[in-house]
């Protein structure tokens, strides 16, 4: 059922969340262990799973910066994937330890770009590379300016001139 | 983002939907072709996919009765899965034609029971059997009486005595 | 890849499949109805679902050309996604009728490029655009030349000069 | 099942794996953080995700006993889900910390029963309960006796009389 009714406060549109002053961590690495259901009959992880892992990478990078994405949503700020690019170099296998590095590579007035590198932990082999562009929207799905704290200090002034 | 804000009418709680007088179709069969991503490295469909197919069976059974589940949600009525039981007899394979029969087997004041039979079309082999119990809830997730039109005429009177 | 032990004949490496002489259909459109489980709490289809739909588009385009992908796998020829690019323009919603057009836009000695256009049937609004690059590999996962019949007649001669 | 052609050694059918003498750990608890894509438009985790989590619980319980499921598969022993029962008591939400307790509740000659309890970490509320029955099969998918080391010492003798 719709969130608003289960969490009335949220849809009151009143941010109950304290945001950090700025995003200080630009890069973060998480460990991923492919699940059995993430493999396909070719014996490797299905290509549609990587976008899910990338999203996990973004979530944890944000957490490293002191906040949870769910709290951003509670404040009425939403990030939707506007663009996604993936290069699959080598297959990932069930239950092997992987390392996903997520980098916040660019921030503009209403978009955030991330780049991703997924590697096998055992030998460091690069398996997949990717990038995504997130658009910031309000509850109505209209493009909006991203929260000030998400600007790198230097870039903020630049962007604000746009 | 929450539905309510993208579809304000919906959350106004004012049903804009015309419901049929009664559910007349008790059973319906749909064809399913397993997707590649639904298989796992064992070379067969992963067991977590069947609940998804069962849900599709319920959706189409409802459509056979003249309405879409999304319209029921728009009217502020929601059905959540309270119980699920599945017996996996034989594996389903990628791209083979399957037939899923969904039967509405019981309706009570706040619950609907369905039973499922999934068979291979080529030879009729029964692959999977299952049943589910749906609970009817309102926007707040509180158990509520199911819409009157969902009662079988005969049963309705019985149930209403409860 | 087929499970050799469950289908010994297949892995004997002896193609039991008759391929068409050439791929004559370059473009094909299928209808897609988003499943409930394909939505996320933002109330729209999750961005990781589109690659799955694109794969369905490729499968049906191939079928339009007279063969099933599973038969190609049985013949020891496999296609793996090497690259994927998606532009998300507008969200897709649960149970709304969508049209996915899949076009085989380029064929080289070992790669096949497809482009995708996903639109809402009700008003023709373009929701998503994408492209993918498939690499042809053998059972061992080594890059191999794609089956001759997959070349457009004209292009075949060109490619074969490489 | 492993892809024989990509991992020839595996399908040589020669177990390269050392099994522990016995399963000593009967119960294990893991932490789960629901992913964004695991939610649906009702704003909670979709019911088809729980079987995936249960499988993760079994995998980690096995690891606690000193082995990886993938190594069992390498030895030509496979476990397929024959039965699944789930009671959904309360919904799980995106990014909230959950605890899944997996218990190996019964072992017979060819089947293993597990029970599951999923609870919210913050307040210990029980969200979901379930049980599953795994059947042990060989590469050909035929029912086979489970590896001796999987019997509880006491039970082994009992079962072997069957």
XYZ file of C-alpha atoms in Angstrom, chain B residues 1-3 6-7 35-38 42-44 52-53 55-56 59 63 68-70 73 93-96, chain C residues 1 3 6-7 35-38 41-44 52-53 55-56 59 63 68-70 73 93-96:
52
model
C 8.502 8.058 -4.428
C 5.251 7.398 -2.580
C 2.293 6.722 -4.806
C 1.901 10.989 -7.812
C -1.746 9.950 -7.773
C 12.472 -16.023 -18.461
C 16.217 -16.591 -18.702
C 16.870 -14.579 -15.552
C 14.384 -16.770 -13.678
C 21.165 -25.527 -11.448
C 19.713 -25.030 -14.935
C 16.109 -24.724 -13.786
C 5.624 -14.294 -8.495
C 3.790 -16.493 -11.012
C 0.552 -13.542 -8.001
C 0.193 -13.184 -11.762
C -4.178 -10.861 -10.987
C -9.244 -9.496 -14.388
C -7.801 -4.905 -12.176
C -6.064 -5.249 -8.820
C -4.625 -1.761 -9.239
C -5.806 -0.501 -4.483
C 12.903 -24.989 -17.455
C 13.761 -21.866 -19.395
C 11.437 -20.998 -22.285
C 9.183 -24.062 -21.936
C 24.263 -22.948 -20.489
C 23.103 -28.596 -17.608
C 20.623 -33.486 -17.075
C 20.752 -33.315 -20.862
C 4.390 -7.287 -12.584
C 3.621 -6.178 -9.046
C 6.973 -7.472 -7.769
C 8.739 -5.413 -10.438
C 8.419 1.520 -2.912
C 8.750 4.555 -5.153
C 5.592 3.214 -6.795
C 7.179 2.567 -10.175
C 15.238 -8.304 -18.143
C 12.629 -6.914 -20.539
C 16.427 -9.756 -22.935
C 12.831 -10.829 -23.547
C 14.455 -13.636 -27.363
C 11.923 -16.362 -32.378
C 14.644 -20.221 -29.985
C 17.679 -18.994 -28.058
C 17.670 -22.223 -26.069
C 22.658 -22.781 -26.607
C 3.894 1.660 -13.672
C 2.407 -1.595 -12.435
C -0.012 -3.313 -14.812
C 0.080 -0.642 -17.520
